[in-house]
Amino acid sequence: MAEALTAHGDHGGPHAHHPALQHHFDTLDQQHEAATLGMWLFLITEVLFFGGLFLAYMLYRVWYPEAWAEGSYQLNLTLGAINTVVLIGSSLTMAFAVRAAQTGLRKATVGWLIATMLLGLTFLVIKYFEYAEKFEHHHVPGSNFSFPGPHGDQVQIYFSLYFLMTGLHATHMLIGFGLLSVIAWMAHKGRFSEQWSTPVEISGLYWHFVDIVWIFLFPLLYLVDRAHTPVG
Amino acid sequence: MSGHVSPKRVYYAIFGALMVLTIVTVYVATVNLGRLNFPVALGIAITKATLVILFFMHAKYSSRLTKLFVGTAFFFLLVLLTLTMSDYLSRGLKTYPGGAAGSGYGERTPTPPADLRRGKEEGGRERTEH
């Protein structure tokens, strides 16, 4: 024990180890496995966090199908579909960033991370224009909300869930953007190598998770009830 | 050591599959399948999510413990959704034919009320698509 402690002190000699290896882990493999599990554990809580909102969505959809059809018909399908492509594209660039980090390509890692961040930003800008449209049409829940027809109040519930779910998702995108900028900086500084790229990998897990949330939000909010409203 | 390294073509193939599924789900949404629209859209979304989890998130290549964690997330999501929905959907099952869904909470009406359609025409709501 004493020998190990002194050996760790100077990081040299027979007990030399990778600078990224923390002292409470035996190997980088073990540290990688623990970090991956930890990230998945966090993602489990995230699944249930969004799950509560999906539950509210499903319940109100069963209760007020007319309002759901009328509400979802007001969403901009074109922008929603473009955003889906943008976000899945950002997942592809994220996968490439992880791959570049794993194979020790420093510049490619930074490049793919910046590409991912730019696509994420594109998503948020498009989302901004969608939100602006909703403000213009008085579709934002609150005192200025107005919707013609007998289901106005119920459509307001639809739009409340729309803003809660897409807003929470956009918040996650912003957090992901911040996370990736730190990771890109670390990659630029040469902190990752073929031996150690776990921070890039688990940030990728988070980014892909946010993509998955949108994969469900897009059909549920924009698509499922659209065909049930005749084109006006 | 780091996790599994996939060849680039795997990522391109998965991205292609995700794009095709996106086009399919948008197309299907324009066809009125009645009650089937929901399960079809959800089925496609689950397929897409599975592809992302298995290949982009490397769940396919991770340890059994990690796989168990992944499964746990969706197991508890399923518990949350099915138990709550089975409660709400079965309320009034004995008192109304068809249960809560048939109790006047909302029969699916394929056409919205006339005044809504009129409102759309008069209000001149801008539609960016079609």
PDB file of C-alpha atoms in Angstrom, chain A:
ATOM      1  CA  MET A   1       0.000   0.000   0.000  1.00  0.00           C
ATOM      2  CA  ALA A   2       2.739   2.403   0.987  1.00  0.00           C
ATOM      3  CA  GLU A   3       4.648   1.437  -2.095  1.00  0.00           C
ATOM      4  CA  ALA A   4       1.629   2.161  -4.299  1.00  0.00           C
ATOM      5  CA  LEU A   5       1.153   5.555  -2.691  1.00  0.00           C
ATOM      6  CA  THR A   6       4.716   6.641  -3.292  1.00  0.00           C
ATOM      7  CA  ALA A   7       4.623   5.240  -6.802  1.00  0.00           C
ATOM      8  CA  HIS A   8       1.533   7.314  -7.523  1.00  0.00           C
ATOM      9  CA  GLY A   9       3.275  10.354  -6.164  1.00  0.00           C
ATOM     10  CA  ASP A  10       5.725  10.827  -8.999  1.00  0.00           C
ATOM     11  CA  HIS A  11       3.808   9.061 -11.810  1.00  0.00           C
ATOM     12  CA  GLY A  12       6.943   7.346 -12.925  1.00  0.00           C
ATOM     13  CA  GLY A  13       8.721   4.068 -12.535  1.00  0.00           C
ATOM     14  CA  PRO A  14       7.042   0.676 -12.618  1.00  0.00           C
ATOM     15  CA  HIS A  15       3.694   2.104 -11.435  1.00  0.00           C
ATOM     16  CA  ALA A  16       3.417   4.738 -14.143  1.00  0.00           C
ATOM     17  CA  HIS A  17      -0.111   5.029 -15.479  1.00  0.00           C
ATOM     18  CA  HIS A  18      -2.145   7.012 -17.967  1.00  0.00           C
ATOM     19  CA  PRO A  19      -2.679  10.614 -16.760  1.00  0.00           C
ATOM     20  CA  ALA A  20      -6.459  10.261 -17.229  1.00  0.00           C
ATOM     21  CA  LEU A  21      -6.663   7.204 -14.940  1.00  0.00           C
ATOM     22  CA  GLN A  22      -8.124   8.187 -11.608  1.00  0.00           C
ATOM     23  CA  HIS A  23      -6.681   6.563  -8.532  1.00  0.00           C
ATOM     24  CA  HIS A  24      -9.851   4.752  -7.466  1.00  0.00           C
ATOM     25  CA  PHE A  25      -9.888   2.724 -10.691  1.00  0.00           C
ATOM     26  CA  ASP A  26      -7.571  -0.142 -11.570  1.00  0.00           C
ATOM     27  CA  THR A  27      -7.583   0.302 -15.323  1.00  0.00           C
ATOM     28  CA  LEU A  28      -8.852   2.723 -17.966  1.00  0.00           C
ATOM     29  CA  ASP A  29     -11.224  -0.045 -19.121  1.00  0.00           C
ATOM     30  CA  GLN A  30     -12.810  -0.177 -15.698  1.00  0.00           C
ATOM     31  CA  GLN A  31     -13.021   3.609 -15.568  1.00  0.00           C
ATOM     32  CA  HIS A  32     -14.627   3.628 -19.034  1.00  0.00           C
ATOM     33  CA  GLU A  33     -17.217   1.050 -17.995  1.00  0.00           C
ATOM     34  CA  ALA A  34     -18.077   2.975 -14.809  1.00  0.00           C
ATOM     35  CA  ALA A  35     -18.441   6.264 -16.706  1.00  0.00           C
ATOM     36  CA  THR A  36     -20.648   4.655 -19.369  1.00  0.00           C
ATOM     37  CA  LEU A  37     -22.874   3.063 -16.725  1.00  0.00           C
ATOM     38  CA  GLY A  38     -23.109   6.353 -14.854  1.00  0.00           C
ATOM     39  CA  MET A  39     -24.215   8.160 -17.982  1.00  0.00           C
ATOM     40  CA  TRP A  40     -26.844   5.523 -18.729  1.00  0.00           C
ATOM     41  CA  LEU A  41     -28.087   5.767 -15.153  1.00  0.00           C
ATOM     42  CA  PHE A  42     -28.549   9.501 -15.669  1.00  0.00           C
ATOM     43  CA  LEU A  43     -30.300   8.823 -18.985  1.00  0.00           C
ATOM     44  CA  ILE A  44     -32.739   6.458 -17.206  1.00  0.00           C
ATOM     45  CA  THR A  45     -33.829   9.392 -15.032  1.00  0.00           C
ATOM     46  CA  GLU A  46     -34.089  11.513 -18.180  1.00  0.00           C
ATOM     47  CA  VAL A  47     -36.305   8.925 -19.905  1.00  0.00           C
ATOM     48  CA  LEU A  48     -38.692   9.059 -16.957  1.00  0.00           C
ATOM     49  CA  PHE A  49     -38.450  12.875 -16.765  1.00  0.00           C
ATOM     50  CA  PHE A  50     -39.691  13.152 -20.348  1.00  0.00           C
ATOM     51  CA  GLY A  51     -41.878  10.077 -19.757  1.00  0.00           C
ATOM     52  CA  GLY A  52     -44.131  12.053 -17.415  1.00  0.00           C
ATOM     53  CA  LEU A  53     -44.802  14.574 -20.155  1.00  0.00           C
ATOM     54  CA  PHE A  54     -45.412  11.837 -22.730  1.00  0.00           C
ATOM     55  CA  LEU A  55     -47.909  10.314 -20.313  1.00  0.00           C
ATOM     56  CA  ALA A  56     -49.749  13.644 -19.978  1.00  0.00           C
ATOM     57  CA  TYR A  57     -49.710  13.928 -23.766  1.00  0.00           C
ATOM     58  CA  MET A  58     -51.222  10.453 -24.264  1.00  0.00           C
ATOM     59  CA  LEU A  59     -53.884  10.900 -21.621  1.00  0.00           C
ATOM     60  CA  TYR A  60     -55.136  14.246 -22.905  1.00  0.00           C
ATOM     61  CA  ARG A  61     -54.969  12.943 -26.454  1.00  0.00           C
ATOM     62  CA  VAL A  62     -57.388  10.149 -25.529  1.00  0.00           C
ATOM     63  CA  TRP A  63     -59.682  12.625 -23.798  1.00  0.00           C
ATOM     64  CA  TYR A  64     -59.622  15.366 -26.445  1.00  0.00           C
ATOM     65  CA  PRO A  65     -58.872  13.798 -29.843  1.00  0.00           C
ATOM     66  CA  GLU A  66     -60.582  16.659 -31.735  1.00  0.00           C
ATOM     67  CA  ALA A  67     -58.441  19.258 -29.978  1.00  0.00           C
ATOM     68  CA  TRP A  68     -55.323  17.202 -30.700  1.00  0.00           C
ATOM     69  CA  ALA A  69     -56.187  16.997 -34.398  1.00  0.00           C
ATOM     70  CA  GLU A  70     -56.913  20.727 -34.604  1.00  0.00           C
ATOM     71  CA  GLY A  71     -53.834  21.683 -32.598  1.00  0.00           C
ATOM     72  CA  SER A  72     -51.358  19.486 -34.437  1.00  0.00           C
ATOM     73  CA  TYR A  73     -52.723  20.764 -37.746  1.00  0.00           C
ATOM     74  CA  GLN A  74     -51.490  24.241 -36.751  1.00  0.00           C
ATOM     75  CA  LEU A  75     -47.878  23.091 -36.485  1.00  0.00           C
ATOM     76  CA  ASN A  76     -45.498  23.735 -39.343  1.00  0.00           C
ATOM     77  CA  LEU A  77     -44.841  20.267 -40.810  1.00  0.00           C
ATOM     78  CA  THR A  78     -42.119  21.494 -43.190  1.00  0.00           C
ATOM     79  CA  LEU A  79     -40.021  23.099 -40.430  1.00  0.00           C
ATOM     80  CA  GLY A  80     -40.600  20.110 -38.147  1.00  0.00           C
ATOM     81  CA  ALA A  81     -39.429  17.677 -40.827  1.00  0.00           C
ATOM     82  CA  ILE A  82     -36.367  19.810 -41.675  1.00  0.00           C
ATOM     83  CA  ASN A  83     -35.477  19.907 -37.985  1.00  0.00           C
ATOM     84  CA  THR A  84     -35.762  16.120 -37.780  1.00  0.00           C
ATOM     85  CA  VAL A  85     -33.258  15.767 -40.628  1.00  0.00           C
ATOM     86  CA  VAL A  86     -30.954  18.389 -39.030  1.00  0.00           C
ATOM     87  CA  LEU A  87     -31.004  16.636 -35.654  1.00  0.00           C
ATOM     88  CA  ILE A  88     -30.441  13.130 -37.024  1.00  0.00           C
ATOM     89  CA  GLY A  89     -27.624  14.632 -39.107  1.00  0.00           C
ATOM     90  CA  SER A  90     -26.108  16.030 -35.915  1.00  0.00           C
ATOM     91  CA  SER A  91     -26.246  12.532 -34.423  1.00  0.00           C
ATOM     92  CA  LEU A  92     -24.263  11.272 -37.424  1.00  0.00           C
ATOM     93  CA  THR A  93     -21.576  13.955 -36.981  1.00  0.00           C
ATOM     94  CA  MET A  94     -21.519  13.190 -33.237  1.00  0.00           C
ATOM     95  CA  ALA A  95     -20.928   9.499 -33.998  1.00  0.00           C
ATOM     96  CA  PHE A  96     -18.056  10.551 -36.267  1.00  0.00           C
ATOM     97  CA  ALA A  97     -16.637  12.804 -33.533  1.00  0.00           C
ATOM     98  CA  VAL A  98     -16.614   9.852 -31.125  1.00  0.00           C
ATOM     99  CA  ARG A  99     -15.025   7.659 -33.778  1.00  0.00           C
ATOM    100  CA  ALA A 100     -12.331  10.272 -34.496  1.00  0.00           C
ATOM    101  CA  ALA A 101     -11.581  10.562 -30.769  1.00  0.00           C
ATOM    102  CA  GLN A 102     -11.379   6.779 -30.398  1.00  0.00           C
ATOM    103  CA  THR A 103      -8.897   6.541 -33.276  1.00  0.00           C
ATOM    104  CA  GLY A 104      -6.797   9.419 -31.931  1.00  0.00           C
ATOM    105  CA  LEU A 105      -7.548  11.967 -34.678  1.00  0.00           C
ATOM    106  CA  ARG A 106      -7.399  15.228 -32.750  1.00  0.00           C
ATOM    107  CA  LYS A 107      -8.306  17.674 -35.520  1.00  0.00           C
ATOM    108  CA  ALA A 108     -11.101  15.492 -36.904  1.00  0.00           C
ATOM    109  CA  THR A 109     -12.573  15.186 -33.398  1.00  0.00           C
ATOM    110  CA  VAL A 110     -12.709  18.958 -32.987  1.00  0.00           C
ATOM    111  CA  GLY A 111     -14.091  19.374 -36.517  1.00  0.00           C
ATOM    112  CA  TRP A 112     -16.907  16.850 -36.087  1.00  0.00           C
ATOM    113  CA  LEU A 113     -17.778  18.289 -32.665  1.00  0.00           C
ATOM    114  CA  ILE A 114     -18.060  21.788 -34.151  1.00  0.00           C
ATOM    115  CA  ALA A 115     -20.197  20.401 -37.009  1.00  0.00           C
ATOM    116  CA  THR A 116     -22.474  18.778 -34.407  1.00  0.00           C
ATOM    117  CA  MET A 117     -22.763  22.052 -32.495  1.00  0.00           C
ATOM    118  CA  LEU A 118     -23.564  23.989 -35.662  1.00  0.00           C
ATOM    119  CA  LEU A 119     -26.328  21.537 -36.584  1.00  0.00           C
ATOM    120  CA  GLY A 120     -27.668  21.818 -33.032  1.00  0.00           C
ATOM    121  CA  LEU A 121     -27.676  25.581 -33.385  1.00  0.00           C
ATOM    122  CA  THR A 122     -29.501  25.301 -36.739  1.00  0.00           C
ATOM    123  CA  PHE A 123     -32.175  23.241 -34.999  1.00  0.00           C
ATOM    124  CA  LEU A 124     -32.625  25.904 -32.320  1.00  0.00           C
ATOM    125  CA  VAL A 125     -32.809  28.749 -34.853  1.00  0.00           C
ATOM    126  CA  ILE A 126     -35.535  26.906 -36.812  1.00  0.00           C
ATOM    127  CA  LYS A 127     -37.325  26.228 -33.521  1.00  0.00           C
ATOM    128  CA  TYR A 128     -37.148  29.959 -32.761  1.00  0.00           C
ATOM    129  CA  PHE A 129     -38.975  30.769 -36.010  1.00  0.00           C
ATOM    130  CA  GLU A 130     -41.600  28.136 -35.221  1.00  0.00           C
ATOM    131  CA  TYR A 131     -42.156  29.636 -31.776  1.00  0.00           C
ATOM    132  CA  ALA A 132     -42.348  33.150 -33.260  1.00  0.00           C
ATOM    133  CA  GLU A 133     -45.101  31.937 -35.605  1.00  0.00           C
ATOM    134  CA  LYS A 134     -47.028  30.598 -32.616  1.00  0.00           C
ATOM    135  CA  PHE A 135     -46.781  33.962 -30.835  1.00  0.00           C
ATOM    136  CA  GLU A 136     -48.052  35.734 -33.950  1.00  0.00           C
ATOM    137  CA  HIS A 137     -51.080  33.436 -34.213  1.00  0.00           C
ATOM    138  CA  HIS A 138     -51.936  33.687 -30.488  1.00  0.00           C
ATOM    139  CA  HIS A 139     -51.286  29.988 -30.043  1.00  0.00           C
ATOM    140  CA  VAL A 140     -49.149  30.487 -26.942  1.00  0.00           C
ATOM    141  CA  PRO A 141     -51.114  29.409 -23.828  1.00  0.00           C
ATOM    142  CA  GLY A 142     -51.987  32.273 -21.525  1.00  0.00           C
ATOM    143  CA  SER A 143     -54.164  35.376 -21.532  1.00  0.00           C
ATOM    144  CA  ASN A 144     -53.497  36.080 -25.224  1.00  0.00           C
ATOM    145  CA  PHE A 145     -54.404  32.579 -26.372  1.00  0.00           C
ATOM    146  CA  SER A 146     -57.205  32.399 -28.884  1.00  0.00           C
ATOM    147  CA  PHE A 147     -58.431  29.565 -31.038  1.00  0.00           C
ATOM    148  CA  PRO A 148     -61.691  29.414 -33.008  1.00  0.00           C
ATOM    149  CA  GLY A 149     -64.198  26.632 -32.549  1.00  0.00           C
ATOM    150  CA  PRO A 150     -65.671  24.853 -29.538  1.00  0.00           C
ATOM    151  CA  HIS A 151     -62.415  23.134 -28.504  1.00  0.00           C
ATOM    152  CA  GLY A 152     -60.373  26.284 -27.851  1.00  0.00           C
ATOM    153  CA  ASP A 153     -59.719  25.476 -24.186  1.00  0.00           C
ATOM    154  CA  GLN A 154     -58.689  21.933 -25.005  1.00  0.00           C
ATOM    155  CA  VAL A 155     -56.437  23.088 -27.844  1.00  0.00           C
ATOM    156  CA  GLN A 156     -54.773  25.321 -25.247  1.00  0.00           C
ATOM    157  CA  ILE A 157     -53.882  22.151 -23.302  1.00  0.00           C
ATOM    158  CA  TYR A 158     -52.393  20.747 -26.501  1.00  0.00           C
ATOM    159  CA  PHE A 159     -50.254  23.852 -26.977  1.00  0.00           C
ATOM    160  CA  SER A 160     -49.248  23.850 -23.296  1.00  0.00           C
ATOM    161  CA  LEU A 161     -47.854  20.354 -23.773  1.00  0.00           C
ATOM    162  CA  TYR A 162     -46.331  21.343 -27.111  1.00  0.00           C
ATOM    163  CA  PHE A 163     -44.384  24.189 -25.503  1.00  0.00           C
ATOM    164  CA  LEU A 164     -43.464  22.189 -22.392  1.00  0.00           C
ATOM    165  CA  MET A 165     -42.147  19.214 -24.336  1.00  0.00           C
ATOM    166  CA  THR A 166     -40.356  21.086 -27.130  1.00  0.00           C
ATOM    167  CA  GLY A 167     -39.137  23.699 -24.623  1.00  0.00           C
ATOM    168  CA  LEU A 168     -37.661  21.057 -22.333  1.00  0.00           C
ATOM    169  CA  HIS A 169     -36.104  19.409 -25.375  1.00  0.00           C
ATOM    170  CA  ALA A 170     -34.624  22.730 -26.554  1.00  0.00           C
ATOM    171  CA  THR A 171     -33.223  23.284 -23.042  1.00  0.00           C
ATOM    172  CA  HIS A 172     -31.487  19.924 -23.341  1.00  0.00           C
ATOM    173  CA  MET A 173     -30.078  21.012 -26.702  1.00  0.00           C
ATOM    174  CA  LEU A 174     -28.648  24.160 -25.090  1.00  0.00           C
ATOM    175  CA  ILE A 175     -27.069  22.098 -22.297  1.00  0.00           C
ATOM    176  CA  GLY A 176     -25.698  19.705 -24.922  1.00  0.00           C
ATOM    177  CA  PHE A 177     -24.260  22.658 -26.833  1.00  0.00           C
ATOM    178  CA  GLY A 178     -22.455  23.838 -23.696  1.00  0.00           C
ATOM    179  CA  LEU A 179     -21.243  20.307 -22.967  1.00  0.00           C
ATOM    180  CA  LEU A 180     -19.868  19.841 -26.470  1.00  0.00           C
ATOM    181  CA  SER A 181     -18.072  23.189 -26.423  1.00  0.00           C
ATOM    182  CA  VAL A 182     -16.179  22.068 -23.302  1.00  0.00           C
ATOM    183  CA  ILE A 183     -15.427  18.677 -24.888  1.00  0.00           C
ATOM    184  CA  ALA A 184     -14.288  20.344 -28.131  1.00  0.00           C
ATOM    185  CA  TRP A 185     -11.958  22.583 -26.126  1.00  0.00           C
ATOM    186  CA  MET A 186     -10.548  19.549 -24.293  1.00  0.00           C
ATOM    187  CA  ALA A 187     -10.097  17.736 -27.600  1.00  0.00           C
ATOM    188  CA  HIS A 188      -8.332  20.789 -29.015  1.00  0.00           C
ATOM    189  CA  LYS A 189      -5.983  20.724 -26.019  1.00  0.00           C
ATOM    190  CA  GLY A 190      -5.114  17.115 -26.867  1.00  0.00           C
ATOM    191  CA  ARG A 191      -6.705  15.558 -23.794  1.00  0.00           C
ATOM    192  CA  PHE A 192      -8.045  12.529 -25.677  1.00  0.00           C
ATOM    193  CA  SER A 193      -6.239   9.650 -27.349  1.00  0.00           C
ATOM    194  CA  GLU A 194      -6.789   6.117 -28.570  1.00  0.00           C
ATOM    195  CA  GLN A 195      -6.347   5.036 -24.936  1.00  0.00           C
ATOM    196  CA  TRP A 196      -8.768   7.552 -23.428  1.00  0.00           C
ATOM    197  CA  SER A 197     -11.757   9.131 -25.191  1.00  0.00           C
ATOM    198  CA  THR A 198     -14.510   8.336 -22.700  1.00  0.00           C
ATOM    199  CA  PRO A 199     -15.619  11.972 -22.111  1.00  0.00           C
ATOM    200  CA  VAL A 200     -16.322  12.319 -25.845  1.00  0.00           C
ATOM    201  CA  GLU A 201     -18.202   9.010 -25.840  1.00  0.00           C
ATOM    202  CA  ILE A 202     -20.498   9.760 -22.909  1.00  0.00           C
ATOM    203  CA  SER A 203     -21.208  13.283 -24.203  1.00  0.00           C
ATOM    204  CA  GLY A 204     -22.204  11.501 -27.398  1.00  0.00           C
ATOM    205  CA  LEU A 205     -24.611   9.319 -25.394  1.00  0.00           C
ATOM    206  CA  TYR A 206     -26.288  12.485 -24.086  1.00  0.00           C
ATOM    207  CA  TRP A 207     -26.490  14.058 -27.538  1.00  0.00           C
ATOM    208  CA  HIS A 208     -28.003  10.911 -29.070  1.00  0.00           C
ATOM    209  CA  PHE A 209     -30.528  10.736 -26.237  1.00  0.00           C
ATOM    210  CA  VAL A 210     -31.712  14.260 -27.012  1.00  0.00           C
ATOM    211  CA  ASP A 211     -32.028  13.168 -30.641  1.00  0.00           C
ATOM    212  CA  ILE A 212     -34.185  10.196 -29.567  1.00  0.00           C
ATOM    213  CA  VAL A 213     -36.525  12.485 -27.621  1.00  0.00           C
ATOM    214  CA  TRP A 214     -37.101  14.471 -30.810  1.00  0.00           C
ATOM    215  CA  ILE A 215     -37.611  11.240 -32.796  1.00  0.00           C
ATOM    216  CA  PHE A 216     -40.688  10.735 -30.583  1.00  0.00           C
ATOM    217  CA  LEU A 217     -41.776  14.365 -30.280  1.00  0.00           C
ATOM    218  CA  PHE A 218     -41.899  14.904 -34.033  1.00  0.00           C
ATOM    219  CA  PRO A 219     -44.486  12.212 -34.935  1.00  0.00           C
ATOM    220  CA  LEU A 220     -46.511  12.677 -31.749  1.00  0.00           C
ATOM    221  CA  LEU A 221     -46.861  16.461 -31.997  1.00  0.00           C
ATOM    222  CA  TYR A 222     -46.713  17.068 -35.751  1.00  0.00           C
ATOM    223  CA  LEU A 223     -47.889  13.906 -37.460  1.00  0.00           C
ATOM    224  CA  VAL A 224     -50.252  11.432 -35.794  1.00  0.00           C
ATOM    225  CA  ASP A 225     -53.427  13.506 -35.896  1.00  0.00           C
ATOM    226  CA  ARG A 226     -52.743  15.509 -39.037  1.00  0.00           C
ATOM    227  CA  ALA A 227     -54.640  13.170 -41.396  1.00  0.00           C
ATOM    228  CA  HIS A 228     -57.709  13.381 -39.177  1.00  0.00           C
ATOM    229  CA  THR A 229     -58.193  17.059 -39.985  1.00  0.00           C
ATOM    230  CA  PRO A 230     -59.349  17.818 -43.517  1.00  0.00           C
ATOM    231  CA  VAL A 231     -57.102  20.219 -45.389  1.00  0.00           C
ATOM    232  CA  GLY A 232     -58.726  23.639 -45.072  1.00  0.00           C
TER     233      GLY A 232
END
